[in-house]
PDB file of C-alpha atoms in Angstrom:
ATOM      1  CA  LEU X   1     -25.249  11.229 104.336  1.00 64.00           C
ATOM      2  CA  GLY X   2     -23.130  11.780 101.243  1.00 61.00           C
ATOM      3  CA  SER X   3     -25.965  11.470  98.768  1.00 65.00           C
ATOM      4  CA  LEU X   4     -28.158  13.919 100.683  1.00 75.00           C
ATOM      5  CA  CYS X   5     -25.395  16.490 101.132  1.00 81.00           C
ATOM      6  CA  PHE X   6     -23.905  16.436  97.659  1.00 85.00           C
ATOM      7  CA  ASP X   7     -26.611  15.238  95.276  1.00 86.00           C
ATOM      8  CA  PHE X   8     -27.625  18.141  93.022  1.00 89.00           C
ATOM      9  CA  PRO X   9     -29.609  17.488  89.830  1.00 90.00           C
ATOM     10  CA  ILE X  10     -28.238  18.915  86.586  1.00 94.00           C
ATOM     11  CA  PRO X  11     -30.691  21.389  84.970  1.00 94.00           C
ATOM     12  CA  GLU X  12     -32.293  20.274  81.732  1.00 94.00           C
ATOM     13  CA  GLY X  13     -30.922  21.615  78.478  1.00 96.00           C
ATOM     14  CA  LEU X  14     -27.213  21.368  79.349  1.00 97.00           C
ATOM     15  CA  GLU X  15     -26.572  17.998  77.725  1.00 97.00           C
ATOM     16  CA  THR X  16     -23.549  18.195  75.410  1.00 96.00           C
ATOM     17  CA  SER X  17     -22.313  15.671  72.844  1.00 97.00           C
ATOM     18  CA  PHE X  18     -18.642  15.545  71.917  1.00 95.00           C
ATOM     19  CA  CYS X  19     -16.606  12.902  70.064  1.00 95.00           C
ATOM     20  CA  GLY X  20     -19.425  10.387  70.448  1.00 95.00           C
ATOM     21  CA  LEU X  21     -19.713  10.947  74.206  1.00 96.00           C
ATOM     22  CA  THR X  22     -22.729  12.500  75.918  1.00 97.00           C
ATOM     23  CA  PHE X  23     -22.094  14.751  78.904  1.00 97.00           C
ATOM     24  CA  PRO X  24     -25.170  15.707  80.972  1.00 97.00           C
ATOM     25  CA  SER X  25     -23.395  19.021  81.636  1.00 96.00           C
ATOM     26  CA  PRO X  26     -20.537  20.661  79.702  1.00 95.00           C
ATOM     27  CA  LEU X  27     -18.725  21.332  83.000  1.00 95.00           C
ATOM     28  CA  ILE X  28     -16.185  18.628  83.862  1.00 94.00           C
ATOM     29  CA  LEU X  29     -13.282  18.424  86.272  1.00 91.00           C
ATOM     30  CA  SER X  30      -9.874  18.145  84.672  1.00 85.00           C
ATOM     31  CA  SER X  31      -6.910  16.044  85.798  1.00 76.00           C
ATOM     32  CA  PHE X  32      -8.082  16.092  89.399  1.00 71.00           C
ATOM     33  CA  LYS X  33      -6.412  14.111  92.192  1.00 73.00           C
ATOM     34  CA  ASP X  34      -6.869  10.338  92.109  1.00 73.00           C
ATOM     35  CA  ASP X  35      -9.056  10.277  95.230  1.00 80.00           C
ATOM     36  CA  GLU X  36     -12.075   8.560  93.721  1.00 80.00           C
ATOM     37  CA  ASP X  37     -14.292   9.367  96.715  1.00 83.00           C
ATOM     38  CA  ILE X  38     -13.782  13.110  96.253  1.00 86.00           C
ATOM     39  CA  ILE X  39     -14.264  12.848  92.482  1.00 89.00           C
ATOM     40  CA  ASN X  40     -17.505  11.002  93.135  1.00 87.00           C
ATOM     41  CA  ILE X  41     -18.687  13.881  95.342  1.00 88.00           C
ATOM     42  CA  TRP X  42     -17.975  16.422  92.601  1.00 89.00           C
ATOM     43  CA  LEU X  43     -19.884  14.309  90.086  1.00 91.00           C
ATOM     44  CA  LYS X  44     -22.848  14.112  92.456  1.00 90.00           C
ATOM     45  CA  MET X  45     -22.745  17.896  92.782  1.00 91.00           C
ATOM     46  CA  GLY X  46     -23.631  18.250  89.105  1.00 92.00           C
ATOM     47  CA  LEU X  47     -20.518  18.009  86.960  1.00 95.00           C
ATOM     48  CA  GLY X  48     -20.963  16.269  83.634  1.00 96.00           C
ATOM     49  CA  GLY X  49     -17.817  14.156  83.718  1.00 96.00           C
ATOM     50  CA  ALA X  50     -14.303  13.879  85.091  1.00 94.00           C
ATOM     51  CA  ILE X  51     -10.709  13.415  83.994  1.00 94.00           C
ATOM     52  CA  LEU X  52      -8.604  11.602  86.564  1.00 93.00           C
ATOM     53  CA  LYS X  53      -5.210  12.927  87.619  1.00 93.00           C
ATOM     54  CA  THR X  54      -2.463  12.165  85.103  1.00 95.00           C
ATOM     55  CA  ILE X  55      -1.108   8.685  85.787  1.00 95.00           C
ATOM     56  CA  MET X  56       2.313   7.289  84.914  1.00 96.00           C
ATOM     57  CA  VAL X  57       3.605   3.727  84.679  1.00 97.00           C
ATOM     58  CA  GLU X  58       5.441   3.660  88.004  1.00 96.00           C
ATOM     59  CA  PRO X  59       4.345   5.133  91.360  1.00 95.00           C
ATOM     60  CA  ARG X  60       5.595   8.673  91.774  1.00 93.00           C
ATOM     61  CA  ASP X  61       6.064  10.779  94.902  1.00 94.00           C
ATOM     62  CA  GLY X  62       6.046  14.059  93.015  1.00 93.00           C
ATOM     63  CA  ASN X  63       8.245  17.040  93.786  1.00 95.00           C
ATOM     64  CA  ALA X  64       9.660  17.883  97.189  1.00 96.00           C
ATOM     65  CA  ARG X  65       7.646  20.187  99.397  1.00 96.00           C
ATOM     66  CA  PRO X  66       6.799  23.033  99.324  1.00 96.00           C
ATOM     67  CA  ARG X  67       5.027  22.386  96.034  1.00 96.00           C
ATOM     68  CA  ILE X  68       1.782  24.355  96.094  1.00 95.00           C
ATOM     69  CA  GLN X  69       1.077  27.975  97.031  1.00 97.00           C
ATOM     70  CA  GLN X  70      -1.948  30.242  96.995  1.00 96.00           C
ATOM     71  CA  VAL X  71      -1.246  33.525  95.199  1.00 96.00           C
ATOM     72  CA  GLU X  72      -3.042  36.564  93.837  1.00 95.00           C
ATOM     73  CA  VAL X  73      -2.632  37.506  90.172  1.00 93.00           C
ATOM     74  CA  ASN X  74      -4.247  40.618  88.713  1.00 92.00           C
ATOM     75  CA  GLY X  75      -6.400  40.891  91.818  1.00 94.00           C
ATOM     76  CA  GLN X  76      -7.692  37.335  91.476  1.00 95.00           C
ATOM     77  CA  PRO X  77      -6.948  34.387  93.804  1.00 96.00           C
ATOM     78  CA  ALA X  78      -5.005  31.600  92.126  1.00 96.00           C
ATOM     79  CA  ILE X  79      -2.860  28.546  92.815  1.00 95.00           C
ATOM     80  CA  LEU X  80       0.744  27.941  91.801  1.00 96.00           C
ATOM     81  CA  ASN X  81       1.046  24.171  91.502  1.00 94.00           C
ATOM     82  CA  ALA X  82       4.334  22.292  91.364  1.00 95.00           C
ATOM     83  CA  MET X  83       3.047  18.941  92.573  1.00 93.00           C
ATOM     84  CA  GLY X  84       4.972  16.997  89.930  1.00 93.00           C
ATOM     85  CA  LEU X  85       2.363  14.334  89.126  1.00 92.00           C
ATOM     86  CA  PRO X  86       2.366  12.304  92.353  1.00 93.00           C
ATOM     87  CA  GLY X  87       0.416   9.099  91.900  1.00 92.00           C
ATOM     88  CA  LYS X  88       0.147   5.405  92.659  1.00 93.00           C
ATOM     89  CA  GLY X  89       1.113   4.211  89.191  1.00 96.00           C
ATOM     90  CA  VAL X  90      -1.051   2.673  86.503  1.00 97.00           C
ATOM     91  CA  PHE X  91      -1.076  -0.870  87.907  1.00 97.00           C
ATOM     92  CA  ALA X  92      -2.386   0.291  91.288  1.00 95.00           C
ATOM     93  CA  LEU X  93      -4.894   2.546  89.531  1.00 94.00           C
ATOM     94  CA  VAL X  94      -6.551  -0.277  87.620  1.00 94.00           C
ATOM     95  CA  GLN X  95      -6.766  -2.308  90.836  1.00 93.00           C
ATOM     96  CA  SER X  96      -8.554   0.568  92.571  1.00 90.00           C
ATOM     97  CA  LEU X  97     -11.001   0.816  89.659  1.00 90.00           C
ATOM     98  CA  GLU X  98     -12.146  -2.803  89.961  1.00 88.00           C
ATOM     99  CA  ASP X  99     -15.044  -2.038  92.313  1.00 78.00           C
ATOM    100  CA  ASP X 100     -15.131   1.724  92.045  1.00 74.00           C
ATOM    101  CA  SER X 101     -18.308   3.685  92.691  1.00 79.00           C
ATOM    102  CA  LEU X 102     -17.314   6.127  89.947  1.00 83.00           C
ATOM    103  CA  TRP X 103     -18.865   3.825  87.376  1.00 88.00           C
ATOM    104  CA  LYS X 104     -22.306   4.178  88.972  1.00 87.00           C
ATOM    105  CA  ASN X 105     -22.519   7.807  87.813  1.00 85.00           C
ATOM    106  CA  LYS X 106     -22.827   6.836  84.140  1.00 89.00           C
ATOM    107  CA  LYS X 107     -20.940  10.036  83.277  1.00 95.00           C
ATOM    108  CA  PRO X 108     -17.930  10.034  80.932  1.00 96.00           C
ATOM    109  CA  ILE X 109     -14.619   9.412  82.683  1.00 95.00           C
ATOM    110  CA  GLY X 110     -11.291  10.457  81.180  1.00 96.00           C
ATOM    111  CA  PHE X 111      -7.949   8.800  81.897  1.00 96.00           C
ATOM    112  CA  SER X 112      -4.970  11.117  81.611  1.00 96.00           C
ATOM    113  CA  ILE X 113      -1.608   9.499  80.848  1.00 97.00           C
ATOM    114  CA  GLY X 114       1.813  11.048  81.394  1.00 95.00           C
ATOM    115  CA  GLY X 115       5.388  10.125  80.607  1.00 93.00           C
ATOM    116  CA  GLY X 116       8.736  11.347  79.403  1.00 88.00           C
ATOM    117  CA  GLN X 117       9.154   9.092  76.363  1.00 92.00           C
ATOM    118  CA  VAL X 118       6.805   7.536  73.823  1.00 95.00           C
ATOM    119  CA  ARG X 119       7.255   4.033  75.252  1.00 96.00           C
ATOM    120  CA  GLU X 120       6.077   5.208  78.693  1.00 96.00           C
ATOM    121  CA  TYR X 121       2.841   6.560  77.233  1.00 97.00           C
ATOM    122  CA  GLU X 122       2.332   3.345  75.263  1.00 98.00           C
ATOM    123  CA  GLU X 123       2.894   1.128  78.309  1.00 98.00           C
ATOM    124  CA  ALA X 124       0.539   3.063  80.594  1.00 98.00           C
ATOM    125  CA  PHE X 125      -2.069   3.232  77.843  1.00 98.00           C
ATOM    126  CA  GLY X 126      -1.792  -0.502  77.244  1.00 98.00           C
ATOM    127  CA  VAL X 127      -2.472  -1.359  80.888  1.00 98.00           C
ATOM    128  CA  LEU X 128      -5.455   0.988  81.121  1.00 97.00           C
ATOM    129  CA  ASN X 129      -6.881   0.057  77.745  1.00 97.00           C
ATOM    130  CA  GLU X 130      -6.733  -3.683  78.467  1.00 97.00           C
ATOM    131  CA  PHE X 131      -8.521  -3.212  81.797  1.00 96.00           C
ATOM    132  CA  LEU X 132     -11.216  -0.922  80.386  1.00 96.00           C
ATOM    133  CA  GLU X 133     -11.945  -3.103  77.368  1.00 96.00           C
ATOM    134  CA  GLU X 134     -12.273  -6.172  79.574  1.00 95.00           C
ATOM    135  CA  LYS X 135     -14.048  -4.714  82.614  1.00 93.00           C
ATOM    136  CA  ARG X 136     -15.847  -1.568  81.433  1.00 92.00           C
ATOM    137  CA  SER X 137     -16.759  -2.211  77.824  1.00 89.00           C
ATOM    138  CA  GLY X 138     -19.713  -0.032  76.902  1.00 90.00           C
ATOM    139  CA  TYR X 139     -19.076   2.565  79.621  1.00 94.00           C
ATOM    140  CA  PRO X 140     -18.410   6.101  78.233  1.00 96.00           C
ATOM    141  CA  TYR X 141     -14.720   6.742  78.784  1.00 96.00           C
ATOM    142  CA  PHE X 142     -11.890   8.441  76.941  1.00 97.00           C
ATOM    143  CA  PHE X 143      -8.134   8.955  77.111  1.00 98.00           C
ATOM    144  CA  GLU X 144      -6.009  12.069  77.437  1.00 97.00           C
ATOM    145  CA  ILE X 145      -2.307  12.130  76.534  1.00 97.00           C
ATOM    146  CA  ASN X 146      -0.687  14.788  78.711  1.00 96.00           C
ATOM    147  CA  ILE X 147       2.406  16.174  76.941  1.00 96.00           C
ATOM    148  CA  SER X 148       2.350  19.573  78.645  1.00 93.00           C
ATOM    149  CA  CYS X 149       3.064  19.132  82.366  1.00 91.00           C
ATOM    150  CA  PRO X 150       5.269  22.080  83.465  1.00 89.00           C
ATOM    151  CA  ASN X 151       6.177  20.517  86.810  1.00 88.00           C
ATOM    152  CA  THR X 152       8.367  17.550  85.840  1.00 89.00           C
ATOM    153  CA  ASP X 153      11.726  17.353  84.086  1.00 89.00           C
ATOM    154  CA  HIS X 154      10.356  15.634  80.983  1.00 87.00           C
ATOM    155  CA  GLY X 155       6.629  16.406  81.105  1.00 86.00           C
ATOM    156  CA  LYS X 156       6.846  18.675  78.050  1.00 89.00           C
ATOM    157  CA  ALA X 157       9.345  16.633  76.044  1.00 89.00           C
ATOM    158  CA  LEU X 158       6.887  15.397  73.418  1.00 93.00           C
ATOM    159  CA  SER X 159       5.351  18.841  72.973  1.00 92.00           C
ATOM    160  CA  GLN X 160       8.551  19.723  71.092  1.00 91.00           C
ATOM    161  CA  ASP X 161       8.124  16.812  68.654  1.00 94.00           C
ATOM    162  CA  PRO X 162       4.771  16.955  66.801  1.00 95.00           C
ATOM    163  CA  GLN X 163       5.714  14.102  64.463  1.00 96.00           C
ATOM    164  CA  ALA X 164       6.379  11.762  67.393  1.00 96.00           C
ATOM    165  CA  VAL X 165       3.004  12.706  68.888  1.00 97.00           C
ATOM    166  CA  LYS X 166       1.302  11.989  65.568  1.00 97.00           C
ATOM    167  CA  GLN X 167       2.921   8.550  65.398  1.00 97.00           C
ATOM    168  CA  LEU X 168       1.936   7.864  69.019  1.00 97.00           C
ATOM    169  CA  ALA X 169      -1.659   8.920  68.357  1.00 98.00           C
ATOM    170  CA  TRP X 170      -1.887   6.593  65.340  1.00 97.00           C
ATOM    171  CA  LYS X 171      -0.486   3.668  67.375  1.00 97.00           C
ATOM    172  CA  LEU X 172      -3.045   4.228  70.124  1.00 98.00           C
ATOM    173  CA  ARG X 173      -5.871   4.687  67.636  1.00 98.00           C
ATOM    174  CA  GLN X 174      -5.143   1.265  66.170  1.00 97.00           C
ATOM    175  CA  ARG X 175      -5.753  -0.251  69.617  1.00 97.00           C
ATOM    176  CA  THR X 176      -9.018   1.499  70.503  1.00 97.00           C
ATOM    177  CA  GLU X 177     -11.885   3.436  68.959  1.00 96.00           C
ATOM    178  CA  VAL X 178     -12.663   5.575  72.019  1.00 97.00           C
ATOM    179  CA  PRO X 179     -11.847   9.312  71.910  1.00 98.00           C
ATOM    180  CA  ILE X 180      -8.239  10.337  72.559  1.00 98.00           C
ATOM    181  CA  GLY X 181      -7.261  13.852  73.568  1.00 97.00           C
ATOM    182  CA  ILE X 182      -3.822  15.424  73.265  1.00 97.00           C
ATOM    183  CA  LYS X 183      -3.222  17.864  76.112  1.00 96.00           C
ATOM    184  CA  LEU X 184      -1.128  20.775  74.873  1.00 95.00           C
ATOM    185  CA  SER X 185       0.125  23.811  76.759  1.00 90.00           C
ATOM    186  CA  PRO X 186      -1.118  27.416  76.480  1.00 88.00           C
ATOM    187  CA  ASP X 187       2.589  28.322  76.831  1.00 89.00           C
ATOM    188  CA  GLN X 188       3.172  26.972  73.319  1.00 92.00           C
ATOM    189  CA  PRO X 189       3.129  29.603  70.535  1.00 93.00           C
ATOM    190  CA  ASN X 190       0.145  29.653  68.204  1.00 94.00           C
ATOM    191  CA  ASP X 191       2.105  28.276  65.258  1.00 95.00           C
ATOM    192  CA  SER X 192       3.032  25.224  67.348  1.00 95.00           C
ATOM    193  CA  LEU X 193      -0.594  24.628  68.362  1.00 95.00           C
ATOM    194  CA  GLN X 194      -1.675  24.977  64.735  1.00 96.00           C
ATOM    195  CA  GLU X 195       0.989  22.487  63.646  1.00 96.00           C
ATOM    196  CA  PHE X 196      -0.370  19.904  66.086  1.00 97.00           C
ATOM    197  CA  ALA X 197      -3.909  20.539  64.852  1.00 97.00           C
ATOM    198  CA  ARG X 198      -2.835  20.095  61.231  1.00 97.00           C
ATOM    199  CA  LEU X 199      -0.909  16.870  61.883  1.00 96.00           C
ATOM    200  CA  LEU X 200      -3.586  15.271  64.059  1.00 97.00           C
ATOM    201  CA  SER X 201      -6.658  16.319  62.079  1.00 95.00           C
ATOM    202  CA  GLY X 202      -6.523  13.199  59.911  1.00 94.00           C
ATOM    203  CA  ILE X 203      -6.773  10.786  62.851  1.00 97.00           C
ATOM    204  CA  PRO X 204     -10.361   9.738  63.719  1.00 96.00           C
ATOM    205  CA  ASN X 205     -11.890  10.773  67.050  1.00 97.00           C
ATOM    206  CA  ILE X 206      -8.916  12.875  68.208  1.00 97.00           C
ATOM    207  CA  PHE X 207      -9.323  16.155  70.065  1.00 96.00           C
ATOM    208  CA  LEU X 208      -6.952  18.781  71.461  1.00 95.00           C
ATOM    209  CA  THR X 209      -7.003  20.177  74.986  1.00 92.00           C
ATOM    210  CA  LEU X 210      -5.429  23.622  75.343  1.00 87.00           C
ATOM    211  CA  GLY X 211      -6.112  24.052  79.027  1.00 80.00           C
ATOM    212  CA  ASN X 212      -3.059  23.087  81.023  1.00 86.00           C
ATOM    213  CA  THR X 213      -1.518  25.501  83.513  1.00 90.00           C
ATOM    214  CA  GLN X 214       0.968  28.184  82.460  1.00 91.00           C
ATOM    215  CA  PHE X 215       4.420  28.061  84.027  1.00 93.00           C
ATOM    216  CA  ARG X 216       5.343  31.010  86.251  1.00 95.00           C
ATOM    217  CA  ARG X 217       8.417  31.508  88.374  1.00 96.00           C
ATOM    218  CA  CYS X 218       7.761  32.317  92.011  1.00 97.00           C
ATOM    219  CA  GLU X 219       9.081  35.857  91.634  1.00 97.00           C
ATOM    220  CA  GLU X 220       6.627  36.543  88.813  1.00 96.00           C
ATOM    221  CA  VAL X 221       3.680  36.124  91.171  1.00 96.00           C
ATOM    222  CA  GLY X 222       5.145  37.873  94.203  1.00 94.00           C
ATOM    223  CA  LEU X 223       6.545  34.835  96.044  1.00 96.00           C
ATOM    224  CA  PRO X 224      10.082  34.296  97.356  1.00 97.00           C
ATOM    225  CA  ALA X 225      12.215  32.269  94.960  1.00 95.00           C
ATOM    226  CA  ASN X 226      12.239  29.290  97.355  1.00 95.00           C
ATOM    227  CA  ALA X 227       8.478  29.287  97.963  1.00 97.00           C
ATOM    228  CA  LEU X 228       8.294  26.210  95.709  1.00 97.00           C
ATOM    229  CA  SER X 229      10.950  23.525  95.553  1.00 96.00           C
ATOM    230  CA  ARG X 230      11.297  23.921  91.770  1.00 95.00           C
ATOM    231  CA  GLY X 231      11.320  27.715  91.868  1.00 96.00           C
ATOM    232  CA  GLY X 232       8.030  27.909  90.027  1.00 96.00           C
ATOM    233  CA  GLY X 233       4.979  25.975  88.930  1.00 95.00           C
ATOM    234  CA  GLY X 234       1.817  25.910  86.883  1.00 94.00           C
ATOM    235  CA  LEU X 235      -0.523  28.866  87.401  1.00 95.00           C
TER     236      LEU X 235
END
């Protein structure tokens, strides 16, 4: 009954073009969990596209529990997330995408890649890019390079080195023509964000994402210090 329960048509007039991709709606889900069945439900409900949860080269358990808490900030419900990028690893991901129903939606799919060092990003990208070029050529997809995860020890390492990110972006651009996004953090000062924009503006089909979570310590949002295993997370 999935199609009957979750199938909602997107109203006309919402189609949005960006970086050569066409989204039937400008609303997309960002870096969501890698449960393709649930992502498929959200797409059926009317979203215009999806970005899969940030994947790394090796399988990752994520942070110790507790690692997610519901909070209230300025009178609004919110989530403090310290998951720590749990995932099955890039090799298992491409296997799961072999016969995936996600591709039947014909909506752009983004693949978010994480790491601590440049070589990790390159390796994960290489595995995904090879699979997509061979198996899904012609399907609207894009990449996202996540250098702003606040919940791992090295998830923000590259955000402190704009030149390294520029070199990484050029290396990846030489291997594909599809859009590539660089996911920065709203915790970064404006001059840092502007520096990334300046350095990356000369690379074709590159965009910036400024929508990651903002790091908050548990005490800042009214939680005990041990409410999350890392003492804080992304709001």
